Tab-separated table of C-alpha atoms in Angstrom:
chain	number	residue	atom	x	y	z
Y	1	UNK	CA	65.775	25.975	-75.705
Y	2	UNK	CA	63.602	24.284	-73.328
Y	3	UNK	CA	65.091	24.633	-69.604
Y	4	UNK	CA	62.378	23.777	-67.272
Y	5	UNK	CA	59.689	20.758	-67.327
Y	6	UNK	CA	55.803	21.367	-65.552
Y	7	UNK	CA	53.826	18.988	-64.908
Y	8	UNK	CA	50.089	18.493	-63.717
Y	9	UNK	CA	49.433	16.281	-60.860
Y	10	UNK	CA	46.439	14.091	-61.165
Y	11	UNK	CA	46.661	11.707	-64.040
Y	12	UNK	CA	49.583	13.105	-65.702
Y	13	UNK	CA	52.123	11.782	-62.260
Y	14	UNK	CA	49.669	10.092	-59.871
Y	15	UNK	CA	46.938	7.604	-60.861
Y	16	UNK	CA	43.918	9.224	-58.995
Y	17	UNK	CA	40.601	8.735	-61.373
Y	18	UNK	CA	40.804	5.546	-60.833
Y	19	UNK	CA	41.851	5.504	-57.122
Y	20	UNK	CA	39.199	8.018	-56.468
Y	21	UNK	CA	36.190	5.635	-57.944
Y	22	UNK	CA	37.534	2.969	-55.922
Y	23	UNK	CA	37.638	4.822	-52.661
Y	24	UNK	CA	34.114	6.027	-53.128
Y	25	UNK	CA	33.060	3.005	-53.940
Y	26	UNK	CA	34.620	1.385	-50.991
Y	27	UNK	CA	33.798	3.776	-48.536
Y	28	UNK	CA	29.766	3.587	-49.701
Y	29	UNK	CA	30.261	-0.104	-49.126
Y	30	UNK	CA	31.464	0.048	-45.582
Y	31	UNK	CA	28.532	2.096	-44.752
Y	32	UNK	CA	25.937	-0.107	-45.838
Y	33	UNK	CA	28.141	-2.554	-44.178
Y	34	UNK	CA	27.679	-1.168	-41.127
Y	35	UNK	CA	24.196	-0.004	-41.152
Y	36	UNK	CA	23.280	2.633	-43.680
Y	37	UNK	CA	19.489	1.474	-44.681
Y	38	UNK	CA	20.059	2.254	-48.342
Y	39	UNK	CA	21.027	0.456	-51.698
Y	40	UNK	CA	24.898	0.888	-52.552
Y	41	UNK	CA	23.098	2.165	-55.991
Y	42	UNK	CA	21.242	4.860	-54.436
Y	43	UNK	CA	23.513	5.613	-52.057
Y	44	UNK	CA	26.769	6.249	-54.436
Y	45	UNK	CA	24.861	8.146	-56.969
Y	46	UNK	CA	23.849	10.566	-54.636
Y	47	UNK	CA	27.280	10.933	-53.618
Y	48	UNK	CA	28.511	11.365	-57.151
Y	49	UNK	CA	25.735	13.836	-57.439
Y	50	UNK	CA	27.100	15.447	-53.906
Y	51	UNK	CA	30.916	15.397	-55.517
Y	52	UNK	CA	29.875	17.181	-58.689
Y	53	UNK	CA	27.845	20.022	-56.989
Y	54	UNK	CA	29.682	20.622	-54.136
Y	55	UNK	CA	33.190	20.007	-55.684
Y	56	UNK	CA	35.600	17.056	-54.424
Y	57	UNK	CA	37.833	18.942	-51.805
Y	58	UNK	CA	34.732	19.139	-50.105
Y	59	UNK	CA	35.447	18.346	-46.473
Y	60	UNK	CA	31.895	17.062	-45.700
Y	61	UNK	CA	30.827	14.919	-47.929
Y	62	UNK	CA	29.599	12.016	-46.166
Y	63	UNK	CA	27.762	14.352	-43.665
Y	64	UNK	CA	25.833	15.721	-46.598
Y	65	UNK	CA	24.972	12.061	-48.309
Y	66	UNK	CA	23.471	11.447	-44.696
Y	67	UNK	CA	21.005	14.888	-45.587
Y	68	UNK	CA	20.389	14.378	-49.011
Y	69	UNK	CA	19.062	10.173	-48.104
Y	70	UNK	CA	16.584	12.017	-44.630
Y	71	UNK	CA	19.204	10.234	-42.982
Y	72	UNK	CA	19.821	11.208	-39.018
Y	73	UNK	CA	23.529	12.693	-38.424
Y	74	UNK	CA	24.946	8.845	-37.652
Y	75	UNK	CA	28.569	8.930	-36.513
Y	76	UNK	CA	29.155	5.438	-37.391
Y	77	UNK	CA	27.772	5.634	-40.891
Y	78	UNK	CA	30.405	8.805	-41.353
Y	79	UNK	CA	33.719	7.327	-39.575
Y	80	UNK	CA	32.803	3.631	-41.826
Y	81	UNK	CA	32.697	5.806	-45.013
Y	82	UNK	CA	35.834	8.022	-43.868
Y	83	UNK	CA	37.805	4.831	-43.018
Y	84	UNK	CA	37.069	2.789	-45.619
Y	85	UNK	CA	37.829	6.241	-48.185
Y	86	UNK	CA	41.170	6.880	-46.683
Y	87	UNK	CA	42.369	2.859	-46.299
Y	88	UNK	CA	41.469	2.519	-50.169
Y	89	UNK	CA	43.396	5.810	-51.094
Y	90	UNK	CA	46.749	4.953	-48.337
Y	91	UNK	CA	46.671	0.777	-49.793
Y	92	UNK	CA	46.502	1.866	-53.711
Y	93	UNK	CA	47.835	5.217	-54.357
Y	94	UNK	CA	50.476	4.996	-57.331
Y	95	UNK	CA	52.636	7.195	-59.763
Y	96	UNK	CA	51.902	6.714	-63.356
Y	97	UNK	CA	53.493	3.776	-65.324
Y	98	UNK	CA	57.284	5.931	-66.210
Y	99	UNK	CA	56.888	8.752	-64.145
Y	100	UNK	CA	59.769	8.301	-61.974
Y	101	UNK	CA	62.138	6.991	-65.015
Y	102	UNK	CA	61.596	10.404	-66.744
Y	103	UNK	CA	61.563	13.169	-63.568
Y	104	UNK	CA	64.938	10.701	-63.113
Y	105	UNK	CA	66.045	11.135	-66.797
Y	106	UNK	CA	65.008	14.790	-66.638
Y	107	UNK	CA	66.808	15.914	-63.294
Y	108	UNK	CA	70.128	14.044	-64.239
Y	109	UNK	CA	69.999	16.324	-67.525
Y	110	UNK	CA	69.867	19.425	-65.319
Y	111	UNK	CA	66.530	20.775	-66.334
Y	112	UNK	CA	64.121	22.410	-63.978
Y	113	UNK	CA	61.378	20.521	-62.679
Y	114	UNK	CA	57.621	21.908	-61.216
Y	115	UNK	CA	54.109	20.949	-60.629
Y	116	UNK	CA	51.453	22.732	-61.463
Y	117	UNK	CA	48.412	21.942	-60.149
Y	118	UNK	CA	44.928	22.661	-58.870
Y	119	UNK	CA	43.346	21.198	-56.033
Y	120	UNK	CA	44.001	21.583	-51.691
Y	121	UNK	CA	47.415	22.270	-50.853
Y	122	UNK	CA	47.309	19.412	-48.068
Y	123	UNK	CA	45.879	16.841	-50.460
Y	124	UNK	CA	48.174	17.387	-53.169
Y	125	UNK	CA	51.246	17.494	-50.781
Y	126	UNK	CA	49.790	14.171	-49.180
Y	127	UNK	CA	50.020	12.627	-52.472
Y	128	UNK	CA	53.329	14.212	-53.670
Y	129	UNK	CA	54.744	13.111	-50.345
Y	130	UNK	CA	53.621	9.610	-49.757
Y	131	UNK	CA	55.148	8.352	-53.121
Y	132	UNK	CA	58.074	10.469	-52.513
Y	133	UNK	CA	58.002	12.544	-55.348
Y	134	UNK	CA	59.270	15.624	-53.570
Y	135	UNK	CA	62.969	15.316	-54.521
Y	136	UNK	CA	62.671	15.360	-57.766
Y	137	UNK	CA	60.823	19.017	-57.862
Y	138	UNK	CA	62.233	22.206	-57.541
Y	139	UNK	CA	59.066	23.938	-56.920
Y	140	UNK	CA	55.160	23.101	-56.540
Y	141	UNK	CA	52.418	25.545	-57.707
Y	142	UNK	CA	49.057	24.410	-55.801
Y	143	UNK	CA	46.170	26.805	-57.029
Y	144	UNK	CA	44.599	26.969	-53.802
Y	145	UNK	CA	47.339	27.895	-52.111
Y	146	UNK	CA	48.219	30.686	-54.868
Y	147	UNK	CA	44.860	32.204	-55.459
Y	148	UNK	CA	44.579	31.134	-58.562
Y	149	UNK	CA	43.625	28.309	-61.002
Y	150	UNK	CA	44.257	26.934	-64.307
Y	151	UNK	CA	43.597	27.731	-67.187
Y	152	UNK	CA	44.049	31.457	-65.588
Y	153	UNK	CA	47.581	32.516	-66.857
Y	154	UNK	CA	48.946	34.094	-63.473
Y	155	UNK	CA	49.325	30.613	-62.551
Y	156	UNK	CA	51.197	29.902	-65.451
Y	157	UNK	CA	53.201	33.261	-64.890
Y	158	UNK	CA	54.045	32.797	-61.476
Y	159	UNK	CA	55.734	29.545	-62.423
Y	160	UNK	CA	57.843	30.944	-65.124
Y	161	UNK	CA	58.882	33.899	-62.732
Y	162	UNK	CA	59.992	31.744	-59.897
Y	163	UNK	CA	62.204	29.677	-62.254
Y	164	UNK	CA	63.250	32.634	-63.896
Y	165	UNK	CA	62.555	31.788	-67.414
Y	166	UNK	CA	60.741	33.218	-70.451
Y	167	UNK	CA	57.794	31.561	-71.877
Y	168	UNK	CA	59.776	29.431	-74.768
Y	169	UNK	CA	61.819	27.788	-72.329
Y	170	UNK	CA	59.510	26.141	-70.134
Y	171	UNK	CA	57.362	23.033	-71.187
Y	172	UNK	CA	54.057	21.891	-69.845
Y	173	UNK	CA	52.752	18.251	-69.586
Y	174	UNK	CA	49.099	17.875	-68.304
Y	175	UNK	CA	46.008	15.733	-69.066
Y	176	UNK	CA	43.522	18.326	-69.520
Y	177	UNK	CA	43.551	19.821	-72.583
Y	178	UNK	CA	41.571	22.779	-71.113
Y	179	UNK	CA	43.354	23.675	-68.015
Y	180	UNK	CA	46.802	22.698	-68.469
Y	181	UNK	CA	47.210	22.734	-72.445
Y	182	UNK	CA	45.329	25.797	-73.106
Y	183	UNK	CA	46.302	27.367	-70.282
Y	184	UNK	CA	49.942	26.587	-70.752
Y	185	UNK	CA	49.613	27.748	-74.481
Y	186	UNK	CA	48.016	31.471	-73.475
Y	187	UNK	CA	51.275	32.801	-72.380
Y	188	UNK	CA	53.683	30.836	-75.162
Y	189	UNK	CA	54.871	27.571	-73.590
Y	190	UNK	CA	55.083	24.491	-75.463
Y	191	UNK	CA	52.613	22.002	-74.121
Y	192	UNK	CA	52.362	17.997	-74.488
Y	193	UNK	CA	48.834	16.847	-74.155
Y	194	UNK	CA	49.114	13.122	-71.762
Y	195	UNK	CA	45.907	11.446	-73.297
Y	196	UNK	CA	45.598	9.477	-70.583
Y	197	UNK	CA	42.575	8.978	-67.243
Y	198	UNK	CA	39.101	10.278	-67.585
Y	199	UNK	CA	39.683	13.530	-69.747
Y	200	UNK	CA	41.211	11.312	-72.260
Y	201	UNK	CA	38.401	11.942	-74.579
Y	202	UNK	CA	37.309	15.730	-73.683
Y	203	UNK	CA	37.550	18.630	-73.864
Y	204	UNK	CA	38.500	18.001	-77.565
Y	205	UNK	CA	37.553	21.556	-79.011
Y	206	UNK	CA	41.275	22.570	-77.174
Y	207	UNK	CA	43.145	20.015	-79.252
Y	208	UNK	CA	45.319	22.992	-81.313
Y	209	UNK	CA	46.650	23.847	-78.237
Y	210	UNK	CA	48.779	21.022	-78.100
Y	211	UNK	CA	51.996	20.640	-79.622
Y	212	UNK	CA	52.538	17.354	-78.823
Y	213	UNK	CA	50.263	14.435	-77.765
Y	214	UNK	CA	51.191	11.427	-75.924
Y	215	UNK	CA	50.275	8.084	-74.541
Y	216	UNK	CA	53.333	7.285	-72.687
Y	217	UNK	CA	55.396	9.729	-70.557
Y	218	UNK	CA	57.878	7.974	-71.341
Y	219	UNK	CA	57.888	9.964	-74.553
Y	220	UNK	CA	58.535	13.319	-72.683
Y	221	UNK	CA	62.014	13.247	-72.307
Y	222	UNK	CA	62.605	12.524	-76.302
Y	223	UNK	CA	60.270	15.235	-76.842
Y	224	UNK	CA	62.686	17.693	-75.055
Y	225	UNK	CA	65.715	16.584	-76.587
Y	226	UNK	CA	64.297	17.341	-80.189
Y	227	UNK	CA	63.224	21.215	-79.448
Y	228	UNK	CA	66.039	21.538	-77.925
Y	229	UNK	CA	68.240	20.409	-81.048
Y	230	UNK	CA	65.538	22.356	-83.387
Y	231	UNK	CA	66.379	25.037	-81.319
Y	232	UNK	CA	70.411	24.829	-81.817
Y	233	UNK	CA	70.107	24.024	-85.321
Y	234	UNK	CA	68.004	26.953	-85.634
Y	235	UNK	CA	70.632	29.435	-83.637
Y	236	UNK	CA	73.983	27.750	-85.504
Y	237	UNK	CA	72.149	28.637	-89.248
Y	238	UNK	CA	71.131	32.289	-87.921
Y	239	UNK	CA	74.889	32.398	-86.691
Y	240	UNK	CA	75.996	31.098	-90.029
Y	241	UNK	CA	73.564	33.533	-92.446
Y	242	UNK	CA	75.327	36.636	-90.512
């Protein structure tokens, strides 16, 4: 019987590949806006070079595209890219189509609800926070904040130990097949693969990790109901055959 719900962050409850693309954009834009002598071209593939080396909870990022173009240390180029970044992100940050319908639907059915995620603690609470997605959770895992990231199961186990439940009972919706589905899968939780942002079409070789796949979270909460009835069904016939 499933009793608690996980559920990644980033694509799987907020919209943030595409939100993310947009803010870079528009924060390369402001700078050549206000005076940055290079190309928007040049200037944001460096920048998605920058993100992919240096990771992007990187706190400097701007400073650095100013290094990599022989650019002097501007303060004006910085603050327009910061600004424009952090404008973009506040104006257009948004939950996934259904998300709040089914941690609604869940919660009123009394399961357990948790994140799981990787990524800064501050940034993910920002974004948890500002679309008030807080009540709905019991508990947040942030893998900065723990130590420890997915697909590594401690992650996984220190979830299931805080709520308290074995492995079969817990359920684990993510968009990454390799960090949450596998990762979810390596200690013996059922997983739900959300085929949706830009790992929609990776990381494919994980695919039989996946008990479920879906295109809608809507589907999440129907998903639930039926283990849960295999489950009875499956505990009334043992009941029965002794």
């Amino acid at each position: 019987m499933i009793r608690v719900v996980f559920f990644d962050l980033d694509d799987t409850l907020v919209d943030t590949s595409k939100l993310a693309e947009m803010a870079r954009k528009n924060a390369i834009e402001n700078m050549v806006r206000h005076g940055l002598p290079v190309d928007f071209e040049t200037a944001y593939h460096e920048l998605l070079e920058l993100i992919t080396e240096y990771g992007s909870n990187f706190g400097r990022h701007f400073d650095y595209l100013l290094r990599r173009l022989d650019l002097p240390n501007n303060p004006k180029w910085i603050a327009a890219g910061v600004i424009a970044y952090h404008n973009t992100k506040f104006a257009y940050l948004k939950s996934v189509k259904g998300a709040r319908k089914v941690l609604l639907e869940l919660k009123k059915d009394g399961f357990g609800l948790g994140v799981i995620t990787d990524g800064d603690p501050i940034k993910q609470w920002e974004k948890i926070l500002r679309l008030e997605l807080d009540e709905y959770f019991d508990e947040v895992f942030i893998s900065d904040y723990l130590g420890v990231k997915k697909p590594h199961r401690k992650i996984f186990e220190k979830a299931l130990r805080k709520f308290n439940v074995e492995p079969h009972e817990a359920l684990m919706v993510g968009d990454r097949l390799y960090s949450d589905i596998y990762g979810a899968k390596q200690v013996g939780m059922k997983t739900v693969w959300f085929k949706y942002g830009k790992y929609a079409n990776r990381e494919l070789d994980y695919l039989e990790y996946a008990d479920f796949t879906i295109k809608s979270l809507e589907e999440v909460p129907e998903i639930v109901r039926g283990l849960n009835l295999e489950g009875k069904e499956r505990a009334d016939k043992e009941v029965h055959a002794d």
